[in-house]
């Protein structure tokens, strides 16, 4: 048997103790990852960090999302336990969406990534502009 470093063994031990493994083809964590990291999933979660929203409010804040995609995204995130859907017994029907504690945890992590992208956008765009300039030559 080959010798391995303590840090490698510790890393392997931690990985095997985890309930999920996103690198495994059949692991359900991949489905959750796709819901959270989809374009609309990320944006909905971050908007809901600001508090409860009605469907129409979410649609206005998440520019470009269709009603169908917003509805599908909310259903997926609710199914994963990240979003709470509250139907109020009023006429006309009134539905509110908010983050669960688990949803808040994942949304806060996404917010850090979004902040980084927004802060570094000029640096990120340089290679894109250069590639477009080269393609037009």
PDB file of N, CA and C in Angstrom, residues 46-123:
ATOM      1  N   UNK A  46     -30.888  35.253  -4.202  1.00  0.00           N
ATOM      2  CA  UNK A  46     -30.277  36.502  -3.748  1.00  0.00           C
ATOM      3  C   UNK A  46     -31.327  37.593  -3.564  1.00  0.00           C
ATOM      4  N   UNK A  47     -32.322  37.655  -4.430  1.00  0.00           N
ATOM      5  CA  UNK A  47     -33.399  38.641  -4.247  1.00  0.00           C
ATOM      6  C   UNK A  47     -34.145  38.367  -2.944  1.00  0.00           C
ATOM      7  N   UNK A  48     -34.393  37.100  -2.654  1.00  0.00           N
ATOM      8  CA  UNK A  48     -35.129  36.759  -1.434  1.00  0.00           C
ATOM      9  C   UNK A  48     -34.330  37.027  -0.162  1.00  0.00           C
ATOM     10  N   UNK A  49     -33.021  37.249  -0.296  1.00  0.00           N
ATOM     11  CA  UNK A  49     -32.236  37.668   0.874  1.00  0.00           C
ATOM     12  C   UNK A  49     -32.774  38.990   1.413  1.00  0.00           C
ATOM     13  N   UNK A  50     -33.381  39.777   0.538  1.00  0.00           N
ATOM     14  CA  UNK A  50     -33.955  41.060   0.941  1.00  0.00           C
ATOM     15  C   UNK A  50     -35.277  40.939   1.665  1.00  0.00           C
ATOM     16  N   UNK A  51     -35.794  39.736   1.781  1.00  0.00           N
ATOM     17  CA  UNK A  51     -37.056  39.525   2.489  1.00  0.00           C
ATOM     18  C   UNK A  51     -38.115  38.914   1.600  1.00  0.00           C
ATOM     19  N   UNK A  52     -39.305  38.788   2.167  1.00  0.00           N
ATOM     20  CA  UNK A  52     -40.444  38.164   1.497  1.00  0.00           C
ATOM     21  C   UNK A  52     -40.816  38.940   0.236  1.00  0.00           C
ATOM     22  N   UNK A  53     -41.185  38.196  -0.824  1.00  0.00           N
ATOM     23  CA  UNK A  53     -41.631  38.799  -2.074  1.00  0.00           C
ATOM     24  C   UNK A  53     -42.837  38.033  -2.603  1.00  0.00           C
ATOM     25  N   UNK A  54     -43.717  38.748  -3.244  1.00  0.00           N
ATOM     26  CA  UNK A  54     -44.785  38.114  -4.008  1.00  0.00           C
ATOM     27  C   UNK A  54     -44.220  37.737  -5.373  1.00  0.00           C
ATOM     28  N   UNK A  55     -44.924  36.870  -6.079  1.00  0.00           N
ATOM     29  CA  UNK A  55     -44.477  36.391  -7.387  1.00  0.00           C
ATOM     30  C   UNK A  55     -44.203  37.564  -8.328  1.00  0.00           C
ATOM     31  N   UNK A  56     -45.136  38.490  -8.405  1.00  0.00           N
ATOM     32  CA  UNK A  56     -44.991  39.618  -9.326  1.00  0.00           C
ATOM     33  C   UNK A  56     -43.800  40.500  -8.943  1.00  0.00           C
ATOM     34  N   UNK A  57     -43.527  40.636  -7.656  1.00  0.00           N
ATOM     35  CA  UNK A  57     -42.359  41.406  -7.213  1.00  0.00           C
ATOM     36  C   UNK A  57     -41.068  40.715  -7.643  1.00  0.00           C
ATOM     37  N   UNK A  58     -41.025  39.400  -7.467  1.00  0.00           N
ATOM     38  CA  UNK A  58     -39.851  38.634  -7.883  1.00  0.00           C
ATOM     39  C   UNK A  58     -39.625  38.786  -9.384  1.00  0.00           C
ATOM     40  N   UNK A  59     -40.697  38.687 -10.145  1.00  0.00           N
ATOM     41  CA  UNK A  59     -40.575  38.772 -11.604  1.00  0.00           C
ATOM     42  C   UNK A  59     -40.032  40.131 -12.024  1.00  0.00           C
ATOM     43  N   UNK A  60     -40.440  41.183 -11.341  1.00  0.00           N
ATOM     44  CA  UNK A  60     -39.937  42.525 -11.665  1.00  0.00           C
ATOM     45  C   UNK A  60     -38.461  42.670 -11.298  1.00  0.00           C
ATOM     46  N   UNK A  61     -38.078  42.142 -10.155  1.00  0.00           N
ATOM     47  CA  UNK A  61     -36.692  42.288  -9.691  1.00  0.00           C
ATOM     48  C   UNK A  61     -35.707  41.420 -10.464  1.00  0.00           C
ATOM     49  N   UNK A  62     -36.158  40.250 -10.888  1.00  0.00           N
ATOM     50  CA  UNK A  62     -35.291  39.341 -11.648  1.00  0.00           C
ATOM     51  C   UNK A  62     -35.555  39.609 -13.129  1.00  0.00           C
ATOM     52  N   UNK A  63     -34.934  40.627 -13.640  1.00  0.00           N
ATOM     53  CA  UNK A  63     -35.165  41.041 -15.022  1.00  0.00           C
ATOM     54  C   UNK A  63     -34.933  39.925 -16.018  1.00  0.00           C
ATOM     55  N   UNK A  64     -35.874  39.787 -16.958  1.00  0.00           N
ATOM     56  CA  UNK A  64     -35.730  38.826 -18.044  1.00  0.00           C
ATOM     57  C   UNK A  64     -36.295  37.446 -17.790  1.00  0.00           C
ATOM     58  N   UNK A  65     -36.725  37.140 -16.594  1.00  0.00           N
ATOM     59  CA  UNK A  65     -37.263  35.806 -16.309  1.00  0.00           C
ATOM     60  C   UNK A  65     -38.727  35.751 -16.749  1.00  0.00           C
ATOM     61  N   UNK A  66     -39.096  34.662 -17.407  1.00  0.00           N
ATOM     62  CA  UNK A  66     -40.493  34.468 -17.810  1.00  0.00           C
ATOM     63  C   UNK A  66     -41.283  33.939 -16.613  1.00  0.00           C
ATOM     64  N   UNK A  67     -42.594  34.053 -16.685  1.00  0.00           N
ATOM     65  CA  UNK A  67     -43.446  33.520 -15.608  1.00  0.00           C
ATOM     66  C   UNK A  67     -43.210  32.027 -15.443  1.00  0.00           C
ATOM     67  N   UNK A  68     -43.122  31.321 -16.568  1.00  0.00           N
ATOM     68  CA  UNK A  68     -42.936  29.868 -16.533  1.00  0.00           C
ATOM     69  C   UNK A  68     -41.624  29.488 -15.836  1.00  0.00           C
ATOM     70  N   UNK A  69     -40.525  30.155 -16.215  1.00  0.00           N
ATOM     71  CA  UNK A  69     -39.225  29.826 -15.614  1.00  0.00           C
ATOM     72  C   UNK A  69     -39.185  30.214 -14.142  1.00  0.00           C
ATOM     73  N   UNK A  70     -39.791  31.336 -13.793  1.00  0.00           N
ATOM     74  CA  UNK A  70     -39.823  31.733 -12.387  1.00  0.00           C
ATOM     75  C   UNK A  70     -40.612  30.716 -11.574  1.00  0.00           C
ATOM     76  N   UNK A  71     -41.756  30.298 -12.096  1.00  0.00           N
ATOM     77  CA  UNK A  71     -42.576  29.310 -11.386  1.00  0.00           C
ATOM     78  C   UNK A  71     -41.810  27.992 -11.214  1.00  0.00           C
ATOM     79  N   UNK A  72     -41.145  27.523 -12.278  1.00  0.00           N
ATOM     80  CA  UNK A  72     -40.378  26.277 -12.200  1.00  0.00           C
ATOM     81  C   UNK A  72     -39.222  26.404 -11.201  1.00  0.00           C
ATOM     82  N   UNK A  73     -38.571  27.547 -11.219  1.00  0.00           N
ATOM     83  CA  UNK A  73     -37.450  27.775 -10.304  1.00  0.00           C
ATOM     84  C   UNK A  73     -37.927  27.768  -8.861  1.00  0.00           C
ATOM     85  N   UNK A  74     -39.025  28.448  -8.596  1.00  0.00           N
ATOM     86  CA  UNK A  74     -39.558  28.495  -7.228  1.00  0.00           C
ATOM     87  C   UNK A  74     -39.975  27.107  -6.750  1.00  0.00           C
ATOM     88  N   UNK A  75     -40.594  26.330  -7.616  1.00  0.00           N
ATOM     89  CA  UNK A  75     -41.005  24.964  -7.254  1.00  0.00           C
ATOM     90  C   UNK A  75     -39.769  24.126  -6.909  1.00  0.00           C
ATOM     91  N   UNK A  76     -38.719  24.224  -7.730  1.00  0.00           N
ATOM     92  CA  UNK A  76     -37.496  23.446  -7.487  1.00  0.00           C
ATOM     93  C   UNK A  76     -36.844  23.864  -6.170  1.00  0.00           C
ATOM     94  N   UNK A  77     -36.728  25.173  -5.942  1.00  0.00           N
ATOM     95  CA  UNK A  77     -36.085  25.653  -4.716  1.00  0.00           C
ATOM     96  C   UNK A  77     -36.927  25.341  -3.483  1.00  0.00           C
ATOM     97  N   UNK A  78     -38.233  25.347  -3.635  1.00  0.00           N
ATOM     98  CA  UNK A  78     -39.111  24.963  -2.528  1.00  0.00           C
ATOM     99  C   UNK A  78     -38.942  23.463  -2.240  1.00  0.00           C
ATOM    100  N   UNK A  79     -38.844  22.674  -3.285  1.00  0.00           N
ATOM    101  CA  UNK A  79     -38.653  21.231  -3.129  1.00  0.00           C
ATOM    102  C   UNK A  79     -37.333  20.877  -2.451  1.00  0.00           C
ATOM    103  N   UNK A  80     -36.327  21.721  -2.640  1.00  0.00           N
ATOM    104  CA  UNK A  80     -35.029  21.502  -1.999  1.00  0.00           C
ATOM    105  C   UNK A  80     -34.981  22.057  -0.583  1.00  0.00           C
ATOM    106  N   UNK A  81     -36.050  22.726  -0.171  1.00  0.00           N
ATOM    107  CA  UNK A  81     -36.108  23.254   1.190  1.00  0.00           C
ATOM    108  C   UNK A  81     -35.471  24.623   1.364  1.00  0.00           C
ATOM    109  N   UNK A  82     -35.251  25.340   0.248  1.00  0.00           N
ATOM    110  CA  UNK A  82     -34.612  26.651   0.321  1.00  0.00           C
ATOM    111  C   UNK A  82     -35.622  27.800   0.353  1.00  0.00           C
ATOM    112  N   UNK A  83     -36.778  27.576  -0.229  1.00  0.00           N
ATOM    113  CA  UNK A  83     -37.795  28.624  -0.338  1.00  0.00           C
ATOM    114  C   UNK A  83     -39.077  28.156   0.342  1.00  0.00           C
ATOM    115  N   UNK A  84     -39.688  29.078   1.059  1.00  0.00           N
ATOM    116  CA  UNK A  84     -40.970  28.821   1.719  1.00  0.00           C
ATOM    117  C   UNK A  84     -42.057  29.553   0.943  1.00  0.00           C
ATOM    118  N   UNK A  85     -43.076  28.817   0.532  1.00  0.00           N
ATOM    119  CA  UNK A  85     -44.230  29.386  -0.175  1.00  0.00           C
ATOM    120  C   UNK A  85     -45.372  29.465   0.812  1.00  0.00           C
ATOM    121  N   UNK A  86     -45.888  30.680   1.022  1.00  0.00           N
ATOM    122  CA  UNK A  86     -46.980  30.878   1.965  1.00  0.00           C
ATOM    123  C   UNK A  86     -48.189  31.422   1.224  1.00  0.00           C
ATOM    124  N   UNK A  87     -49.260  30.629   1.179  1.00  0.00           N
ATOM    125  CA  UNK A  87     -50.509  31.065   0.554  1.00  0.00           C
ATOM    126  C   UNK A  87     -51.401  31.649   1.642  1.00  0.00           C
ATOM    127  N   UNK A  88     -51.757  32.906   1.484  1.00  0.00           N
ATOM    128  CA  UNK A  88     -52.595  33.581   2.475  1.00  0.00           C
ATOM    129  C   UNK A  88     -54.059  33.441   2.101  1.00  0.00           C
ATOM    130  N   UNK A  89     -54.923  33.198   3.088  1.00  0.00           N
ATOM    131  CA  UNK A  89     -56.349  32.975   2.817  1.00  0.00           C
ATOM    132  C   UNK A  89     -57.102  34.309   2.609  1.00  0.00           C
ATOM    133  N   UNK A  90     -56.804  34.973   1.518  1.00  0.00           N
ATOM    134  CA  UNK A  90     -57.468  36.232   1.191  1.00  0.00           C
ATOM    135  C   UNK A  90     -57.986  36.164  -0.237  1.00  0.00           C
ATOM    136  N   UNK A  91     -58.866  37.103  -0.552  1.00  0.00           N
ATOM    137  CA  UNK A  91     -59.389  37.190  -1.911  1.00  0.00           C
ATOM    138  C   UNK A  91     -58.962  38.534  -2.473  1.00  0.00           C
ATOM    139  N   UNK A  92     -58.303  38.594  -3.601  1.00  0.00           N
ATOM    140  CA  UNK A  92     -57.811  37.475  -4.418  1.00  0.00           C
ATOM    141  C   UNK A  92     -56.670  36.745  -3.711  1.00  0.00           C
ATOM    142  N   UNK A  93     -56.388  35.518  -4.168  1.00  0.00           N
ATOM    143  CA  UNK A  93     -55.323  34.725  -3.542  1.00  0.00           C
ATOM    144  C   UNK A  93     -54.007  35.497  -3.499  1.00  0.00           C
ATOM    145  N   UNK A  94     -53.290  35.333  -2.433  1.00  0.00           N
ATOM    146  CA  UNK A  94     -52.038  36.065  -2.195  1.00  0.00           C
ATOM    147  C   UNK A  94     -50.988  35.045  -1.756  1.00  0.00           C
ATOM    148  N   UNK A  95     -49.909  34.939  -2.530  1.00  0.00           N
ATOM    149  CA  UNK A  95     -48.839  33.993  -2.216  1.00  0.00           C
ATOM    150  C   UNK A  95     -47.544  34.774  -2.003  1.00  0.00           C
ATOM    151  N   UNK A  96     -46.838  34.422  -0.940  1.00  0.00           N
ATOM    152  CA  UNK A  96     -45.579  35.071  -0.613  1.00  0.00           C
ATOM    153  C   UNK A  96     -44.463  34.029  -0.608  1.00  0.00           C
ATOM    154  N   UNK A  97     -43.285  34.458  -1.020  1.00  0.00           N
ATOM    155  CA  UNK A  97     -42.109  33.587  -1.032  1.00  0.00           C
ATOM    156  C   UNK A  97     -41.034  34.188  -0.139  1.00  0.00           C
ATOM    157  N   UNK A  98     -40.386  33.338   0.634  1.00  0.00           N
ATOM    158  CA  UNK A  98     -39.299  33.779   1.509  1.00  0.00           C
ATOM    159  C   UNK A  98     -38.287  32.643   1.617  1.00  0.00           C
ATOM    160  N   UNK A  99     -37.136  32.962   2.179  1.00  0.00           N
ATOM    161  CA  UNK A  99     -36.102  31.951   2.371  1.00  0.00           C
ATOM    162  C   UNK A  99     -36.314  31.201   3.679  1.00  0.00           C
ATOM    163  N   UNK A 100     -36.040  29.928   3.649  1.00  0.00           N
ATOM    164  CA  UNK A 100     -35.964  29.139   4.874  1.00  0.00           C
ATOM    165  C   UNK A 100     -34.577  29.410   5.473  1.00  0.00           C
ATOM    166  N   UNK A 101     -34.326  28.970   6.695  1.00  0.00           N
ATOM    167  CA  UNK A 101     -32.963  29.130   7.239  1.00  0.00           C
ATOM    168  C   UNK A 101     -31.898  28.480   6.340  1.00  0.00           C
ATOM    169  N   UNK A 102     -32.203  27.332   5.770  1.00  0.00           N
ATOM    170  CA  UNK A 102     -31.274  26.658   4.863  1.00  0.00           C
ATOM    171  C   UNK A 102     -31.089  27.490   3.591  1.00  0.00           C
ATOM    172  N   UNK A 103     -32.180  28.061   3.099  1.00  0.00           N
ATOM    173  CA  UNK A 103     -32.123  28.917   1.919  1.00  0.00           C
ATOM    174  C   UNK A 103     -31.290  30.157   2.163  1.00  0.00           C
ATOM    175  N   UNK A 104     -31.397  30.718   3.353  1.00  0.00           N
ATOM    176  CA  UNK A 104     -30.592  31.896   3.699  1.00  0.00           C
ATOM    177  C   UNK A 104     -29.109  31.538   3.666  1.00  0.00           C
ATOM    178  N   UNK A 105     -28.759  30.356   4.186  1.00  0.00           N
ATOM    179  CA  UNK A 105     -27.349  29.933   4.178  1.00  0.00           C
ATOM    180  C   UNK A 105     -26.788  29.864   2.764  1.00  0.00           C
ATOM    181  N   UNK A 106     -27.519  29.222   1.871  1.00  0.00           N
ATOM    182  CA  UNK A 106     -27.010  29.072   0.507  1.00  0.00           C
ATOM    183  C   UNK A 106     -27.037  30.413  -0.222  1.00  0.00           C
ATOM    184  N   UNK A 107     -28.047  31.238   0.007  1.00  0.00           N
ATOM    185  CA  UNK A 107     -28.134  32.537  -0.655  1.00  0.00           C
ATOM    186  C   UNK A 107     -27.003  33.468  -0.222  1.00  0.00           C
ATOM    187  N   UNK A 108     -26.619  33.402   1.044  1.00  0.00           N
ATOM    188  CA  UNK A 108     -25.508  34.238   1.518  1.00  0.00           C
ATOM    189  C   UNK A 108     -24.201  33.847   0.839  1.00  0.00           C
ATOM    190  N   UNK A 109     -24.032  32.566   0.572  1.00  0.00           N
ATOM    191  CA  UNK A 109     -22.823  32.116  -0.131  1.00  0.00           C
ATOM    192  C   UNK A 109     -22.849  32.580  -1.583  1.00  0.00           C
ATOM    193  N   UNK A 110     -24.009  32.524  -2.207  1.00  0.00           N
ATOM    194  CA  UNK A 110     -24.138  32.994  -3.586  1.00  0.00           C
ATOM    195  C   UNK A 110     -23.922  34.504  -3.684  1.00  0.00           C
ATOM    196  N   UNK A 111     -24.371  35.224  -2.680  1.00  0.00           N
ATOM    197  CA  UNK A 111     -24.217  36.672  -2.671  1.00  0.00           C
ATOM    198  C   UNK A 111     -22.738  37.058  -2.702  1.00  0.00           C
ATOM    199  N   UNK A 112     -21.899  36.304  -2.011  1.00  0.00           N
ATOM    200  CA  UNK A 112     -20.455  36.565  -2.025  1.00  0.00           C
ATOM    201  C   UNK A 112     -19.920  36.405  -3.447  1.00  0.00           C
ATOM    202  N   UNK A 113     -20.347  35.363  -4.139  1.00  0.00           N
ATOM    203  CA  UNK A 113     -19.910  35.131  -5.514  1.00  0.00           C
ATOM    204  C   UNK A 113     -20.396  36.253  -6.434  1.00  0.00           C
ATOM    205  N   UNK A 114     -21.642  36.645  -6.295  1.00  0.00           N
ATOM    206  CA  UNK A 114     -22.186  37.722  -7.127  1.00  0.00           C
ATOM    207  C   UNK A 114     -21.443  39.029  -6.867  1.00  0.00           C
ATOM    208  N   UNK A 115     -21.179  39.319  -5.615  1.00  0.00           N
ATOM    209  CA  UNK A 115     -20.420  40.532  -5.292  1.00  0.00           C
ATOM    210  C   UNK A 115     -19.043  40.496  -5.940  1.00  0.00           C
ATOM    211  N   UNK A 116     -18.388  39.348  -5.897  1.00  0.00           N
ATOM    212  CA  UNK A 116     -17.064  39.217  -6.506  1.00  0.00           C
ATOM    213  C   UNK A 116     -17.144  39.462  -8.007  1.00  0.00           C
ATOM    214  N   UNK A 117     -18.132  38.864  -8.671  1.00  0.00           N
ATOM    215  CA  UNK A 117     -18.290  39.045 -10.124  1.00  0.00           C
ATOM    216  C   UNK A 117     -18.531  40.507 -10.455  1.00  0.00           C
ATOM    217  N   UNK A 118     -19.434  41.151  -9.724  1.00  0.00           N
ATOM    218  CA  UNK A 118     -19.728  42.556  -9.990  1.00  0.00           C
ATOM    219  C   UNK A 118     -18.500  43.432  -9.741  1.00  0.00           C
ATOM    220  N   UNK A 119     -17.773  43.180  -8.668  1.00  0.00           N
ATOM    221  CA  UNK A 119     -16.576  43.969  -8.359  1.00  0.00           C
ATOM    222  C   UNK A 119     -15.466  43.779  -9.384  1.00  0.00           C
ATOM    223  N   UNK A 120     -15.377  42.604  -9.972  1.00  0.00           N
ATOM    224  CA  UNK A 120     -14.299  42.274 -10.898  1.00  0.00           C
ATOM    225  C   UNK A 120     -14.721  42.281 -12.358  1.00  0.00           C
ATOM    226  N   UNK A 121     -15.917  42.772 -12.644  1.00  0.00           N
ATOM    227  CA  UNK A 121     -16.434  42.741 -14.011  1.00  0.00           C
ATOM    228  C   UNK A 121     -15.493  43.396 -15.026  1.00  0.00           C
ATOM    229  N   UNK A 122     -14.898  44.554 -14.734  1.00  0.00           N
ATOM    230  CA  UNK A 122     -13.971  45.123 -15.725  1.00  0.00           C
ATOM    231  C   UNK A 122     -12.827  44.167 -16.079  1.00  0.00           C
ATOM    232  N   UNK A 123     -12.266  43.501 -15.093  1.00  0.00           N
ATOM    233  CA  UNK A 123     -11.188  42.542 -15.339  1.00  0.00           C
ATOM    234  C   UNK A 123     -11.686  41.333 -16.115  1.00  0.00           C
TER     235      UNK A 123
END
